One Martini backbone bead per residue (centre of mass of N, CA, C, O) as a GRO file, in nm:
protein
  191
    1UNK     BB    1  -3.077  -0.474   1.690
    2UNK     BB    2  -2.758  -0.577   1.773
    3UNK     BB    3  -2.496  -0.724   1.629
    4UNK     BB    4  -2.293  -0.950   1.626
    5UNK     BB    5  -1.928  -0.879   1.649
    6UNK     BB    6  -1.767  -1.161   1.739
    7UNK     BB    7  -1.419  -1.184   1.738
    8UNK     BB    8  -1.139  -1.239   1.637
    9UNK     BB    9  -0.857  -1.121   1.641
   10UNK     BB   10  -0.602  -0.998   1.436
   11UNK     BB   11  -0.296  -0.959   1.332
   12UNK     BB   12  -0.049  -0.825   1.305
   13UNK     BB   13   0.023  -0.705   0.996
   14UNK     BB   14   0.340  -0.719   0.977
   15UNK     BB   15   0.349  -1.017   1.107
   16UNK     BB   16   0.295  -1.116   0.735
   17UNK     BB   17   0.577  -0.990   0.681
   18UNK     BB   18   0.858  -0.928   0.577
   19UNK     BB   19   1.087  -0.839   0.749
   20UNK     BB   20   1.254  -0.533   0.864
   21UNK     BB   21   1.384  -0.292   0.978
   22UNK     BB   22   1.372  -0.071   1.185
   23UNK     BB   23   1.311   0.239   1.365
   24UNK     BB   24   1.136   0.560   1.442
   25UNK     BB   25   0.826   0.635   1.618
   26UNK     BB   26   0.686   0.964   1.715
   27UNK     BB   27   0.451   1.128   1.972
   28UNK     BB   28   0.239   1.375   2.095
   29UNK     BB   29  -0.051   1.230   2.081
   30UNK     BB   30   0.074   0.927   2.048
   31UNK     BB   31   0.091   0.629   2.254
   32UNK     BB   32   0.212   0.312   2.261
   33UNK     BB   33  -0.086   0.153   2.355
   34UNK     BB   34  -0.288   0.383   2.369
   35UNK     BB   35  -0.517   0.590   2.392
   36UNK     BB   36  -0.686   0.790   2.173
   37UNK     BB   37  -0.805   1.086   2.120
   38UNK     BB   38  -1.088   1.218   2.034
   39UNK     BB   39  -0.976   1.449   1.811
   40UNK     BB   40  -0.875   1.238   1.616
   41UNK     BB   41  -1.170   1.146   1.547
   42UNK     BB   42  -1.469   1.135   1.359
   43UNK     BB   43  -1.675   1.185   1.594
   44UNK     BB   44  -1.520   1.510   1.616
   45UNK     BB   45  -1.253   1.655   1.457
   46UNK     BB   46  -1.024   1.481   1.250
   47UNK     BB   47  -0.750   1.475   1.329
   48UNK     BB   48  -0.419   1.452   1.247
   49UNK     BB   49  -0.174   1.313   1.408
   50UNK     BB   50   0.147   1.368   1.485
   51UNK     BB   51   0.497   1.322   1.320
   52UNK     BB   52   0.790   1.096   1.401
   53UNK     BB   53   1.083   1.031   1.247
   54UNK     BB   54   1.413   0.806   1.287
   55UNK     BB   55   1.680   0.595   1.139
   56UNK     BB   56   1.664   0.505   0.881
   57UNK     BB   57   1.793   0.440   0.603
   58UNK     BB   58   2.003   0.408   0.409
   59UNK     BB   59   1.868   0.425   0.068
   60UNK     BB   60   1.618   0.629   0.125
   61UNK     BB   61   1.387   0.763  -0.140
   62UNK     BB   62   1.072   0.720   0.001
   63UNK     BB   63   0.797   0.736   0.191
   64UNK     BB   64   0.554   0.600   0.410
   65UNK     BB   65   0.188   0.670   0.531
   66UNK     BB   66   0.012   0.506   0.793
   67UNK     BB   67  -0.350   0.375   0.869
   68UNK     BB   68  -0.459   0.121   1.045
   69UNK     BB   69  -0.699  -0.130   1.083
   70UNK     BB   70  -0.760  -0.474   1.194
   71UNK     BB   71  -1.048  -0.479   1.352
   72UNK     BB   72  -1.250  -0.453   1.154
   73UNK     BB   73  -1.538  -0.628   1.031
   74UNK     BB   74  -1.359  -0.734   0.817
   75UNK     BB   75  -1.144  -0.857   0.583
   76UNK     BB   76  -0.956  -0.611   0.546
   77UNK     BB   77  -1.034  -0.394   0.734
   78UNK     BB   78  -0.889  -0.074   0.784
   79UNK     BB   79  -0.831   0.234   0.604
   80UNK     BB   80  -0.733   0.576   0.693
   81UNK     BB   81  -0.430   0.632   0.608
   82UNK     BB   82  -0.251   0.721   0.301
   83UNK     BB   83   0.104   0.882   0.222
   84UNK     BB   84   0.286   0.900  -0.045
   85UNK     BB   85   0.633   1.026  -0.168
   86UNK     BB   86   0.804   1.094   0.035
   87UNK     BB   87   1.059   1.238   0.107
   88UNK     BB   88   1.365   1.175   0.253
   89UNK     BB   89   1.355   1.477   0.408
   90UNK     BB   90   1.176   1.331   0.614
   91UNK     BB   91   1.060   1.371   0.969
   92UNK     BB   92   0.731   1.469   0.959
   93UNK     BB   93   0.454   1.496   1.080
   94UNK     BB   94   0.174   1.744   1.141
   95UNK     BB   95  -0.078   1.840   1.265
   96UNK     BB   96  -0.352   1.776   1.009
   97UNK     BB   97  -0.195   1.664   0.760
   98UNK     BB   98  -0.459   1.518   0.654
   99UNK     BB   99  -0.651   1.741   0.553
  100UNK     BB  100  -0.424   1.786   0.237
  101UNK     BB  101  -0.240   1.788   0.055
  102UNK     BB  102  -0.110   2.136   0.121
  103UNK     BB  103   0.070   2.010   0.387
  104UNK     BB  104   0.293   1.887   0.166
  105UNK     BB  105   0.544   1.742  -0.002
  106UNK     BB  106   0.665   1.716  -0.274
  107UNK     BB  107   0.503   1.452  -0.411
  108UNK     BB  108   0.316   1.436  -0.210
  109UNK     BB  109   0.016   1.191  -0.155
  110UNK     BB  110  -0.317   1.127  -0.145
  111UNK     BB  111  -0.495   0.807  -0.096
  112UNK     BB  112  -0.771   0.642  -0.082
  113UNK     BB  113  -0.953   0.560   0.158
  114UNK     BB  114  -1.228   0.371   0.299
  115UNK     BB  115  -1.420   0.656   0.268
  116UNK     BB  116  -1.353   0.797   0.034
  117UNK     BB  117  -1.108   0.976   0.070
  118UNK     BB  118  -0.817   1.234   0.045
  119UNK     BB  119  -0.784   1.140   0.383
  120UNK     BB  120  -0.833   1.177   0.689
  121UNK     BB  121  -0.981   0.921   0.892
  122UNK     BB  122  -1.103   0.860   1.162
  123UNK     BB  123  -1.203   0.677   1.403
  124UNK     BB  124  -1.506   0.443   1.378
  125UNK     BB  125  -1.642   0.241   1.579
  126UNK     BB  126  -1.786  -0.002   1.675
  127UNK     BB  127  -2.056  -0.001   1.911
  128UNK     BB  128  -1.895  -0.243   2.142
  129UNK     BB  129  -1.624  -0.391   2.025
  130UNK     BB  130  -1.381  -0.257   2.167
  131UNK     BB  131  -1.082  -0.258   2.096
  132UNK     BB  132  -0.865  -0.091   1.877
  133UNK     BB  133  -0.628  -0.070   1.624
  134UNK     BB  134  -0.363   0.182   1.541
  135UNK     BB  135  -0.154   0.143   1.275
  136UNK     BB  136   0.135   0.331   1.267
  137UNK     BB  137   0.334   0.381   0.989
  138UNK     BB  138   0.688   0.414   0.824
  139UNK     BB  139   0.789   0.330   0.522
  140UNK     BB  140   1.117   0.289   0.374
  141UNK     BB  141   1.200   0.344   0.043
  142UNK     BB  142   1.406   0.279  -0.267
  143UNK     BB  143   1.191   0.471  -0.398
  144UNK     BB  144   1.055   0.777  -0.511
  145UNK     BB  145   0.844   0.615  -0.641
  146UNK     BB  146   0.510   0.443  -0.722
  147UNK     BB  147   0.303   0.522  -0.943
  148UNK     BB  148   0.082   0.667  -0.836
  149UNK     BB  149  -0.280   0.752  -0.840
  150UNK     BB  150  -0.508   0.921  -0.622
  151UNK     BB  151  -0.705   0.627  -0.693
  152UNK     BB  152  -0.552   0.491  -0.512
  153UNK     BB  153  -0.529   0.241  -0.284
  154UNK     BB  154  -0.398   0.142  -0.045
  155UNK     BB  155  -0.360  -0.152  -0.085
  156UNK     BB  156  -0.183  -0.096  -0.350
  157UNK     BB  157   0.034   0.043  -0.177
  158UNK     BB  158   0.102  -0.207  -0.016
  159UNK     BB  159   0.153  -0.381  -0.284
  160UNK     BB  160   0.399  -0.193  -0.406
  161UNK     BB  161   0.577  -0.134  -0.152
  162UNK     BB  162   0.705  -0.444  -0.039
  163UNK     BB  163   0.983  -0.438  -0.230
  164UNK     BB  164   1.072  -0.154  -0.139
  165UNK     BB  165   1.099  -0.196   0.153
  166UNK     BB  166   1.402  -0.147   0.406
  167UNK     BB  167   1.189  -0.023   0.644
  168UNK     BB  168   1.022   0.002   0.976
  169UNK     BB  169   0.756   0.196   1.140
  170UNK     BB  170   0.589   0.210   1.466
  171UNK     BB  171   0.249   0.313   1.646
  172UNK     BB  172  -0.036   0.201   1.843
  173UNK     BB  173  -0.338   0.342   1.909
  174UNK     BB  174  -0.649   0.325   2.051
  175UNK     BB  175  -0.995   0.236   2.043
  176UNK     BB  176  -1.333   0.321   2.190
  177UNK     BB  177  -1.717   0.268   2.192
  178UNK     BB  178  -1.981   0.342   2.327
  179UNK     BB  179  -2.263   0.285   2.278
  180UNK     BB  180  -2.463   0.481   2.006
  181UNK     BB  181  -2.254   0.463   1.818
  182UNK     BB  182  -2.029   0.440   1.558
  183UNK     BB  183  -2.073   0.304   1.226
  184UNK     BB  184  -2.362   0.275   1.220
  185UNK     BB  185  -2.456   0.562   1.283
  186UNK     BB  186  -2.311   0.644   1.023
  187UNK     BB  187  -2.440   0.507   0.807
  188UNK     BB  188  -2.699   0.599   0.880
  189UNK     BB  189  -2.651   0.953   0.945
  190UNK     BB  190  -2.372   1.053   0.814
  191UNK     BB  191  -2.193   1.126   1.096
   0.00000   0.00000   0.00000
C-alpha cells in the first residue's frame, strides 16, 4: 500500500526572504513554468540543464546556483544542487555543468546536495504526488566566497549567503512522476 502523501503545497522559497532586486535567468533546456525534460532527471540521464543569466547587478562579486524542490514531502523540502563561489565574470552554466566541480571555474565548488553527492541530483519524486516546483536561483553577492568547505549542506550556504544576496534571479520548472517509480522505488531499489 503506498502512503498517502497529500499535503498542502509550501510557500515559494523566495518569497519568505527578504526582497532583493532581480536580474535575468533563461535556459535552453527549460522554460519557466513548464514541464522539465526527462533527461534532466535522476529517473533517466541525470543532466544539469544549461544556464545563462544577465543584468546582475554592479557590486556582484560572486554567485551562487541552486535548485530546490519546496515540495518534496519533508519538512524542509529537498535541495538538488548547490554551487557557491562562481566569480562574477560567469554569465551561465553549460548543460552537464552539474556532473563534477571539473567543468566550473575556479574557485567555484559543488556543496553536497540532499542526495549526499557533490553534483547535481535530478528530480525523483514520489510517484503520484503531482507536480513538483524545480526553483533554479542564481543569487549574486557582495563577497567573493562564502568560506564554506565541499562538506557544507546546502542549507548551510543558503543560511550563509542571505546577508551577502543583493539580487536574485530565478527560473521554476515543473516535473511529476506517474506510476510505480518515483522516490520510493530508488529507495527501495538503490536506482
Amino acid at each position: 500500500m503506498t502512503p498517502d502523501l497529500s499535503r498542502p503545497r509550501a510557500t515559494p522559497p523566495y518569497d519568505i526572504l527578504p526582497a532583493v532586486p532581480s536580474f535575468s535567468l533563461t535556459s535552453e533546456d527549460l522554460a519557466d513554468g513548464e514541464r522539465m525534460g526527462d533527461r534532466f532527471t535522476a529517473i533517466h540521464e541525470n543532466l544539469s540543464p544549461g544556464l545563462r543569466w544577465s543584468g546582475a547587478p554592479a557590486g556582484t562579486r560572486s554567485f551562487v546556483v541552486s535548485c530546490f524542490d519546496p515540495d518534496a514531502p519533508s519538512p524542509s523540502g529537498w535541495w538538488h544542487w548547490t554551487v557557491v563561489d562562481l566569480p562574477p565574470s560567469t554569465a551561465g552554466l553549460p548543460r552537464g555543468a552539474g556532473e563534477s566541480d571539473d567543468g566550473l571555474t575556479a574557485p567555484a565548488f559543488h556543496v553536497r546536495n540532499d542526495a549526499g553527492t557533490r553534483a547535481w541530483f535530478g528530480p525523483y519524486p514520489p510517484a503520484g504526488d503531482g507536480d513538483h516546483r524545480y526553483v533554479f536561483t542564481v543569487s549574486a553577492l557582495d563577497v567573493n566566497t562564502l568560506g564554506l568547505s565541499d562538506e557544507a549542506s546546502p542549507t548551510m550556504a543558503a543560511f550563509t549567503m542571505a546577508p551577502h544576496c543583493i539580487a536574485r534571479a530565478t527560473l521554476t520548472a515543473i516535473y511529476s512522476v506517474p506510476g510505480e517509480t518515483g522516490a520510493a522505488a530508488f529507495l527501495r531499489d538503490g536506482k
